[in-house]
XYZ file of C-alpha atoms in Angstrom:
491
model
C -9.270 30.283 -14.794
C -5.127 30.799 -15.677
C -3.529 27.410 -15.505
C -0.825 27.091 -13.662
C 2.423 25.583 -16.123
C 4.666 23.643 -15.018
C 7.358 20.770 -16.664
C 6.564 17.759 -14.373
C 3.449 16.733 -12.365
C 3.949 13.361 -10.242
C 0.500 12.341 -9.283
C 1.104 9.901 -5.947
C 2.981 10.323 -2.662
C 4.620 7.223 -2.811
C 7.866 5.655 -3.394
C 7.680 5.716 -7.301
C 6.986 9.691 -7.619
C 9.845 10.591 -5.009
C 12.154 8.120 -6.591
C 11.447 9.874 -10.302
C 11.237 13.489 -8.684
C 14.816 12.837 -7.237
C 16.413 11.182 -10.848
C 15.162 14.436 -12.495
C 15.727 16.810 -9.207
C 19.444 15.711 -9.848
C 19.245 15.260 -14.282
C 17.418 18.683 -14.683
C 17.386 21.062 -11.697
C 15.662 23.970 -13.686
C 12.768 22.224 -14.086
C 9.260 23.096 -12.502
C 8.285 19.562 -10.667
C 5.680 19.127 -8.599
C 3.626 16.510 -6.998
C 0.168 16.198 -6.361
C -1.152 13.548 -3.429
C -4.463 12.924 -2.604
C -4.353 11.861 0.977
C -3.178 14.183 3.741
C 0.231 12.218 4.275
C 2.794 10.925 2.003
C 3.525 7.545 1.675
C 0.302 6.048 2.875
C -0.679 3.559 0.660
C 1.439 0.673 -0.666
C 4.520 2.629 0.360
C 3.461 2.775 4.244
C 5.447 0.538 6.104
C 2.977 -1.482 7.472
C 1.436 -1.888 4.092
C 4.332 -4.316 3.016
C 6.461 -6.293 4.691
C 9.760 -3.769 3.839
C 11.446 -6.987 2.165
C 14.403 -5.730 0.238
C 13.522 -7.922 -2.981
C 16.473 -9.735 -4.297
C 15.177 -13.029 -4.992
C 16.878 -14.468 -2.172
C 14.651 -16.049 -0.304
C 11.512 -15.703 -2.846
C 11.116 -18.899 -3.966
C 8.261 -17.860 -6.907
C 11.161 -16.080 -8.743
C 12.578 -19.584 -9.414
C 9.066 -21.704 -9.623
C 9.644 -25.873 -10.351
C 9.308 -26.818 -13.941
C 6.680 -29.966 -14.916
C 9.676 -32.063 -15.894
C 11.238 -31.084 -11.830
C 13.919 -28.753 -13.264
C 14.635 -24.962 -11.892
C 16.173 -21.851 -13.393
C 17.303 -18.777 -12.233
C 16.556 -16.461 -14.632
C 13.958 -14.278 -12.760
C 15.221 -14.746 -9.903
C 18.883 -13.295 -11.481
C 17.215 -10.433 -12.900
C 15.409 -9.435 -9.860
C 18.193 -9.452 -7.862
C 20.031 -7.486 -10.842
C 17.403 -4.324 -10.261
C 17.746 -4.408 -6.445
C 21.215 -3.423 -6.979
C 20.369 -0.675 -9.126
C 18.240 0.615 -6.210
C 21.289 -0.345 -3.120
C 23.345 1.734 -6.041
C 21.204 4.511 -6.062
C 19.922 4.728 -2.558
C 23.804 4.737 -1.531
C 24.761 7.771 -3.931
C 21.826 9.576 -2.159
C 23.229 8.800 1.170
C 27.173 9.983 0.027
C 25.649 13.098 -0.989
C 23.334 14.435 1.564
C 20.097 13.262 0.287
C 19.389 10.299 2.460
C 20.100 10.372 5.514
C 22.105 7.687 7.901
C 20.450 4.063 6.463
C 19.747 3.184 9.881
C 16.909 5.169 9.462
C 15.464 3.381 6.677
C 17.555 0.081 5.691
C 18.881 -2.561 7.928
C 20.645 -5.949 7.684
C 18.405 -8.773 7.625
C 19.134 -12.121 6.637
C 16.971 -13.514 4.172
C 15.911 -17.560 4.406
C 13.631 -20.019 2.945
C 12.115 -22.856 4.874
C 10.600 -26.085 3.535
C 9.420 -29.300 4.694
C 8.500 -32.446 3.507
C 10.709 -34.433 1.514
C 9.361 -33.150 -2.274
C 9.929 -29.426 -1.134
C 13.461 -30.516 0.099
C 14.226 -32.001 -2.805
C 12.940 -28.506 -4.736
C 15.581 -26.256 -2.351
C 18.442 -28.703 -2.835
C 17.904 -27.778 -6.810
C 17.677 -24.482 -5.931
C 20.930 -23.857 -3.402
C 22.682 -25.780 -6.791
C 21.441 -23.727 -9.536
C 22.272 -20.640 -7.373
C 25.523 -22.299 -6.191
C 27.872 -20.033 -9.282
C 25.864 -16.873 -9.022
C 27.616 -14.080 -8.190
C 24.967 -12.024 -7.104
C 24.232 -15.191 -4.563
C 27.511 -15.635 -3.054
C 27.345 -16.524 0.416
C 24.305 -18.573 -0.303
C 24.056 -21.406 2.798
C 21.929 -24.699 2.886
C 21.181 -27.102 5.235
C 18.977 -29.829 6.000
C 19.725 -30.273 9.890
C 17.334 -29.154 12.394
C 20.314 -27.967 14.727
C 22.142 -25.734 11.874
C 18.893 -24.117 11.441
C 18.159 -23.299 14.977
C 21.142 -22.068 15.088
C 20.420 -19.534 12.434
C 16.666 -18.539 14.158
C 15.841 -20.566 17.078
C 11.601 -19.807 16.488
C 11.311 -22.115 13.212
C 12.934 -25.635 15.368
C 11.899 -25.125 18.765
C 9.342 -27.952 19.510
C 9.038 -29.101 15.780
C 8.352 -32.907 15.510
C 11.813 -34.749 14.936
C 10.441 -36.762 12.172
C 9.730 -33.710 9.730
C 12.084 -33.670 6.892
C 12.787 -29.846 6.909
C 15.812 -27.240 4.796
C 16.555 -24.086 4.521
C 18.699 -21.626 3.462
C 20.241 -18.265 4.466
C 22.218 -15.640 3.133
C 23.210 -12.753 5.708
C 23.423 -10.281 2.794
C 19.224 -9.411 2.321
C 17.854 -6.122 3.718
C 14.312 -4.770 5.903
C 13.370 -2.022 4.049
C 11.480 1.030 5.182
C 10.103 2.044 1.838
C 7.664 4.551 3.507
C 11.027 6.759 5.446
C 12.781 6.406 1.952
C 10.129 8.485 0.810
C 9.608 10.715 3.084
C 13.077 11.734 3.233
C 13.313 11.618 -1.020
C 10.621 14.363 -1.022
C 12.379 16.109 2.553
C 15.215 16.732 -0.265
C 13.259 17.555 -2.882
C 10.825 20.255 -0.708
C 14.447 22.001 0.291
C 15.385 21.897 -3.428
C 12.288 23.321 -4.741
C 10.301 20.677 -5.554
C 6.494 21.809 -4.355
C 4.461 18.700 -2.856
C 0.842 19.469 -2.614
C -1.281 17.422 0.010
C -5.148 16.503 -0.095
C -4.857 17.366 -3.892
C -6.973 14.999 -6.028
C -6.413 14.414 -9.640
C -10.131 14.611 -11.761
C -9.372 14.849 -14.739
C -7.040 14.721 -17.297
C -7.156 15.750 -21.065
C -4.139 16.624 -23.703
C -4.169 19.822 -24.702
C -3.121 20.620 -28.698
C -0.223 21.337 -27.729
C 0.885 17.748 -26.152
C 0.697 19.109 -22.732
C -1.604 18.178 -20.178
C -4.316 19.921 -18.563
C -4.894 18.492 -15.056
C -8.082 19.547 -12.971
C -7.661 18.977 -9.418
C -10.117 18.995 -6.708
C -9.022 20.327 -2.785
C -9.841 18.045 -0.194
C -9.839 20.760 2.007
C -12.045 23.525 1.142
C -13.172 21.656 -1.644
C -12.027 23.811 -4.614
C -10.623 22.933 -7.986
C -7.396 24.274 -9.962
C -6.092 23.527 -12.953
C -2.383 22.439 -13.958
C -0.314 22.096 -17.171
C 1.926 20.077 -17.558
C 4.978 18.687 -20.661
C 5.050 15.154 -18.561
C 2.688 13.108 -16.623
C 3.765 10.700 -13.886
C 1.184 8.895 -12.738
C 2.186 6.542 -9.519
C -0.816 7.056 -7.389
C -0.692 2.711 -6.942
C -4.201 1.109 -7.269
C -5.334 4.601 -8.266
C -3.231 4.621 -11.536
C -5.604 2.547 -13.571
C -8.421 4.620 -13.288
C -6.822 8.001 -13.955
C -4.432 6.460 -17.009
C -8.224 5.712 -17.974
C -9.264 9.052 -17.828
C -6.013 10.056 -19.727
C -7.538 8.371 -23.129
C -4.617 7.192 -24.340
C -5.081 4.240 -26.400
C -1.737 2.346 -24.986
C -4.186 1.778 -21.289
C -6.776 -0.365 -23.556
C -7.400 -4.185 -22.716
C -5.940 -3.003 -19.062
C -7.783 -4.148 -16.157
C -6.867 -4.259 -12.463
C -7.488 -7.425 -10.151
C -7.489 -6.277 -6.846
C -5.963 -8.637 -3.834
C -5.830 -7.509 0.162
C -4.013 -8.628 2.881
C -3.524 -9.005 6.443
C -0.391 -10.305 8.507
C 0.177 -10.945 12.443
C 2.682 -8.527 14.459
C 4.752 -9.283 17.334
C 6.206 -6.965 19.594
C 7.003 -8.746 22.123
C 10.447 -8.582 22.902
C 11.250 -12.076 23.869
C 9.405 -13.294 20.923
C 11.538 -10.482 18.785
C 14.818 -11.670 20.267
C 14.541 -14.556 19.231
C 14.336 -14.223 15.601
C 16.473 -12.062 13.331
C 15.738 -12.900 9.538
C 13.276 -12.707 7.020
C 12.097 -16.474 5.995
C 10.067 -17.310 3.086
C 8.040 -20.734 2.624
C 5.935 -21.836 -0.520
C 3.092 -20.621 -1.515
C -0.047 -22.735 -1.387
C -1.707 -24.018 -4.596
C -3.558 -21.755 -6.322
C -2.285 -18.637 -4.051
C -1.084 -15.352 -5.685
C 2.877 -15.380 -5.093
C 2.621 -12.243 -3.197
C 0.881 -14.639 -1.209
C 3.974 -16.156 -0.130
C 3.961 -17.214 3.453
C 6.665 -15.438 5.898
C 8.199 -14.695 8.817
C 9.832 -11.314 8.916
C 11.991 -9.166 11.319
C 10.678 -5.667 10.678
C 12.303 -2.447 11.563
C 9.808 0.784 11.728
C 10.695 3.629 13.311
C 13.847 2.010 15.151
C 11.624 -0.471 16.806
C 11.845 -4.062 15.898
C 8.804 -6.290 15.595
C 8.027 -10.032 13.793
C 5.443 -9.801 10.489
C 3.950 -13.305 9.723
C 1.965 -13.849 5.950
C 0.252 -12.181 4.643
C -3.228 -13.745 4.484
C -4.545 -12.594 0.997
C -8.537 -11.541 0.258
C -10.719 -9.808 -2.050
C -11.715 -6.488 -1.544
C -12.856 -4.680 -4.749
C -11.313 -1.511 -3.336
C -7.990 -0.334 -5.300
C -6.835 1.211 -2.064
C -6.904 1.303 1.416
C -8.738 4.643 1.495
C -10.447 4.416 -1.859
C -14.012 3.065 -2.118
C -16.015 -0.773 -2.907
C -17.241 0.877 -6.879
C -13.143 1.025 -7.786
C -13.560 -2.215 -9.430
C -17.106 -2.421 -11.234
C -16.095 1.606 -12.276
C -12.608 -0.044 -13.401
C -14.458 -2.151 -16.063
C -14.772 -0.898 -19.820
C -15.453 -2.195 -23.259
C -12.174 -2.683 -24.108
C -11.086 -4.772 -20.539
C -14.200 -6.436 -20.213
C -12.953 -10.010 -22.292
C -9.564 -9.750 -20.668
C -11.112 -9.639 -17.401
C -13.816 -12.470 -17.590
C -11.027 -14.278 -19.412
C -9.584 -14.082 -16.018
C -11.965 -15.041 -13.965
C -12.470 -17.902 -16.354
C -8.571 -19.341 -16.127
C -8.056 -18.674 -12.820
C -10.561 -20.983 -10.725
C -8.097 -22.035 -8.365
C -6.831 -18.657 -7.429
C -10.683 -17.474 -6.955
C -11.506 -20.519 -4.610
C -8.232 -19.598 -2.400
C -8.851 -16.384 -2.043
C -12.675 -16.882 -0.890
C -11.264 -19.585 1.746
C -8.690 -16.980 2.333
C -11.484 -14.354 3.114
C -13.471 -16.552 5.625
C -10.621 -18.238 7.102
C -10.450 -17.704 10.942
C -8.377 -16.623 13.339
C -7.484 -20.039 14.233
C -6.784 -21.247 11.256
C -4.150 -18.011 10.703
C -2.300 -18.893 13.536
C -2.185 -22.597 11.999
C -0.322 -21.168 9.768
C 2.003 -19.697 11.471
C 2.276 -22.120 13.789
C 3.895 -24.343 10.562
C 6.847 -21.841 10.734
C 6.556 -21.212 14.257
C 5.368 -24.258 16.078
C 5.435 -22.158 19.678
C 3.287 -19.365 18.426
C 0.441 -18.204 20.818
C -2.915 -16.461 19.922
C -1.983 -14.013 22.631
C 1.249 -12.832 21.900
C 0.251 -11.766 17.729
C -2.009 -9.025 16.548
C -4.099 -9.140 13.477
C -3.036 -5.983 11.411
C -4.105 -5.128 7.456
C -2.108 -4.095 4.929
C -2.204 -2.466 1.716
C -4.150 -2.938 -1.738
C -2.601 -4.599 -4.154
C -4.082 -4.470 -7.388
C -2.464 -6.747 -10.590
C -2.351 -6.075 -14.016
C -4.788 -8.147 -16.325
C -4.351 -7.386 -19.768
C -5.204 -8.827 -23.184
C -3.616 -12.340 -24.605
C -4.037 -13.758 -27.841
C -4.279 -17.239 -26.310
C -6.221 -16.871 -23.396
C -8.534 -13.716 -24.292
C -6.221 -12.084 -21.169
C -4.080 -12.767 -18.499
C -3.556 -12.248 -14.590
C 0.594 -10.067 -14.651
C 1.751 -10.857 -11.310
C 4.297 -7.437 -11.019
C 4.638 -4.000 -12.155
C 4.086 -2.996 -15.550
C 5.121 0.771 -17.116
C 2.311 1.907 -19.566
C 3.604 5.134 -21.399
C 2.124 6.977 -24.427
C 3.261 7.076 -28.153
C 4.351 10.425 -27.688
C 5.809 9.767 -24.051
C 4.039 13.029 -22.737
C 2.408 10.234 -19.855
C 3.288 7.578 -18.263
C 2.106 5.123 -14.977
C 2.656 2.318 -13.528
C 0.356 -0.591 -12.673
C 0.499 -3.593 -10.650
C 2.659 -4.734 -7.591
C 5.449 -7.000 -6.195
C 8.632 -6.484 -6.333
C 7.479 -3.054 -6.676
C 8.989 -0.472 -4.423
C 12.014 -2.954 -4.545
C 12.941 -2.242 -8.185
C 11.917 1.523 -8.265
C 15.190 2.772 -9.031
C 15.622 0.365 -12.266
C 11.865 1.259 -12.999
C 12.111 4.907 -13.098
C 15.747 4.514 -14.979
C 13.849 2.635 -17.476
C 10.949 5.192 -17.692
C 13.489 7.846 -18.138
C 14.691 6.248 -21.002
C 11.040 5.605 -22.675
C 9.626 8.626 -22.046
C 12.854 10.953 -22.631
C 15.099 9.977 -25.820
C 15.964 13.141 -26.631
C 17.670 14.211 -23.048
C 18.591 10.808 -21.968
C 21.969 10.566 -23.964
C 22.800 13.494 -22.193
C 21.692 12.212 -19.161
C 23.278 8.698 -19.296
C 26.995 9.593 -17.820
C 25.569 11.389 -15.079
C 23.295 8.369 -14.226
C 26.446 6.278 -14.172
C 27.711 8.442 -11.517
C 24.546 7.563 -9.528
C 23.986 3.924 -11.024
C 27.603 2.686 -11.798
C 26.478 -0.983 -12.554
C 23.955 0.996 -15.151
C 23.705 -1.305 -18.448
C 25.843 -3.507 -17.345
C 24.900 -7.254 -16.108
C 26.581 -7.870 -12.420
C 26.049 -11.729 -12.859
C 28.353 -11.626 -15.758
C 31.295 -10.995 -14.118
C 31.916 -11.778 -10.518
C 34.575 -9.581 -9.549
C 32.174 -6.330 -10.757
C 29.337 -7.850 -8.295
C 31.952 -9.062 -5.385
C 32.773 -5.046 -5.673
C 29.785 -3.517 -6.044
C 27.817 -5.282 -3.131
C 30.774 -4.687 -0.941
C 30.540 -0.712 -2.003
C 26.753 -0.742 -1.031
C 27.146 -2.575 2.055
C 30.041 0.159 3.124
C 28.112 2.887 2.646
C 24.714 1.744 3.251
C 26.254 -0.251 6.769
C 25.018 -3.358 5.584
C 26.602 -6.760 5.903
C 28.387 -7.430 2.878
């Protein structure tokens, strides 16, 4: 059987191929991309919109990117950084609107204030440090704080409204954060990239993969319709198939994936549609997690917009599920497990008690006791008016320590070969957020040779590109102000 050759082959329909198919669709338009997805619809895993809660992360209301020392202190580091990628993607995602690409952001980003709400007095304390080490940030500016129960009503009406008086309580808000719709972004990346060429192939599973002498790749793939295989060659290997990655960078045998394991965490949240519920409440608001939870375990209350219609998101209740997607099958875990992850992961296990015991009372924890929990944000919530809806499969990165034996990697981590011929990505949160910056980075890793050439024509598309905004405050006062122009966002 004749191979067929070609110079890319993205395996995964989500946000993380179309994002690197449209950097090299604009670096390198005579080369032969093309994408292989195994489901029947793009973008219907951790990219789907219901799958996430379409926060546009910029650490600005996630308060694990600026966790409280022992000694009480808090940095912003992280949280700095974080908010440094997102701006590589606004960058990037308005370029593609200026030039055709993307269509109006209506259709997939929105203004959305972003909050954090606390109560009792030690949490109150925690957010005062916070608003003050974010106080001379540029990226921050606008940040506001406030401790009265009025001001905060005032800001979304849902979070005050029959709360007991006595309850010390704070929060913040900055009318600058985003709703996302990472599942239209990609949908329209690869609309552009079908019209420019790129071929996307549906119900296309990945078996196998094996270098050839040659430092290409032979790929077999298997039809989910029809059930035949073909065969592809390929000079690069994306993998971004999400929970799916681990197993095929497995398959891959390169020695970089060794000591890799995958810890697998799903989720559910409750939807509101109802519009006077809806109305009500225009913001995304973020609480602390609970000890022991996984921070993408973060409890919150979210204006979502899908499809033009608005609805309210509160969680998301985390669980176990040894399945490393929604559509993949219970053996992903036990068939995850090799030689070579097997200390890392029952290292794990071992450290990580407290996470364990939350997510089994997290598992059998009833409906009640879910809308207790959102009745601590939302103290007029009704069973009746919220639906119980699942989301996606997250699966985090454990992976050898010299310490610890190994440790649990909450976020995404790029594993690329020695000879940069492959490449995936594992793990989760901020994820989609940071895919531009990601992809950037991978270009870099996995393409020395063109990327010099490359670089001013990234620049074009990434003008903050190797540059720190948080350096210089009159660079990030411009650039979010250029964003928000073109992407119609408040500013």
């Amino acid at each position: 059987m004749n191979s067929e050759k070609v110079d890319v082959a993205l395996i995964g329909g989500g946000i993380m191929s179309a994002t690197l198919a449209t950097l090299l669709a604009e670096l390198q338009p005579d080369w032969n991309i093309q994408v292989y997805e195994r489901l029947g619809e793009l973008a219907q895993e951790s990219s789907n919109p219901w799958n996430n809660a379409g926060t546009g992360h910029a650490a600005l209301c996630e308060l694990n990117y600026m966790p409280q020392a022992a000694d009480g202190s808090v940095t912003a580091e992280k949280a700095v950084a974080i908010n440094e990628q997102f701006q590589i993607s606004r960058q990037l995602w308005a370029h593609l609107v200026e030039t055709g690409v993307l269509p109006e952001p209506e259709k997939f980003i929105n203004s959305t204030p972003h909050m954090t709400f606390v109560h009792g007095a030690d949490n109150v304390d925690y957010l005062r440090k916070r608003r003050d080490v974010l106080a001379d940030q540029p990226l921050f500016a606008g940040l506001e704080y406030s401790e009265d129960p009025a001001v905060i009503g005032e800001w979304t009406p849902l979070l005050t409204k029959k709360r007991d008086a006595k309850q010390k309580i704070a929060a913040t808000r900055i009318e600058s954060g985003t709703d996302v719709d990472f599942g239209a972004v990609t949908r329209y990346l690869f609309d552009s990239l079908k019209e420019r060429g790129v071929k996307v192939h549906l119900n296309q599973q990945v078996t196998s993969l094996k270098q050839q002498d040659d430092g290409s790749w032979k790929l077999k793939l298997l039809s989910l319709v029809g059930r035949y295989t073909n065969t592809v060659e390929a000079k690069f290997v994306f993998v971004g198939a999400g929970g799916g990655a681990l197993a095929l960078l497995q398959k891959s045998g390169i020695p970089e994936i060794k000591g890799f394991g995958g810890f697998p965490i799903s989720g559910q949240f409750l939807r509101t549609s109802n519009p006077a519920i809806v109305a009500q409440h225009q913001a995304k608001v973020y609480g602390k997690a609970a000890v022991g939870a996984p921070p993408m375990s973060v409890p919150h209350l979210d204006t979502r917009v899908v499809d033009g219609e608005t609805s309210l998101l509160f969680g998301p209740f985390a669980g176990f599920s040894p399945k490393f997607l929604k559509t993949s099958t219970w053996f992903d875990l036990p068939f995850s497990v090799r030689a070579h992850n097997l200390v890392p992961m029952l290292a794990v296990a071992k450290n990580n008690f407290g996470l364990m015991k939350y997510l089994v009372g997290e598992v059998f924890a009833s409906r009640k006791a879910k809308l207790g929990a959102l009745q601590e944000f939302m103290p007029t919530a009704k069973a009746e008016d919220w639906e119980l809806i699942t989301a996606g499969q997250r699966v985090q990165v454990m992976k050898k320590d010299a310490k610890l034996g190994g440790i649990l990697q909450f976020g995404t981590e790029v594993i690329t070969s020695a000879d940069g011929s492959i490449a995936g990505l594992l793990g989760a949160s901020p994820g989609a957020s940071t895919a531009a910056p990601i992809m950037v980075d991978l270009l870099k890793r996995c393409f020395p040779g063109e990327y010099s050439r490359w670089e001013p024509q990234l620049r074009e598309m990434v003008p903050s590109l190797g540059t720190k905004l948080s350096d210089d405050p009159a660079a990030a006062a411009a650039s979010l102000a250029a964003t928000a122009a073109t992407l119609h966002l408040t500013a």
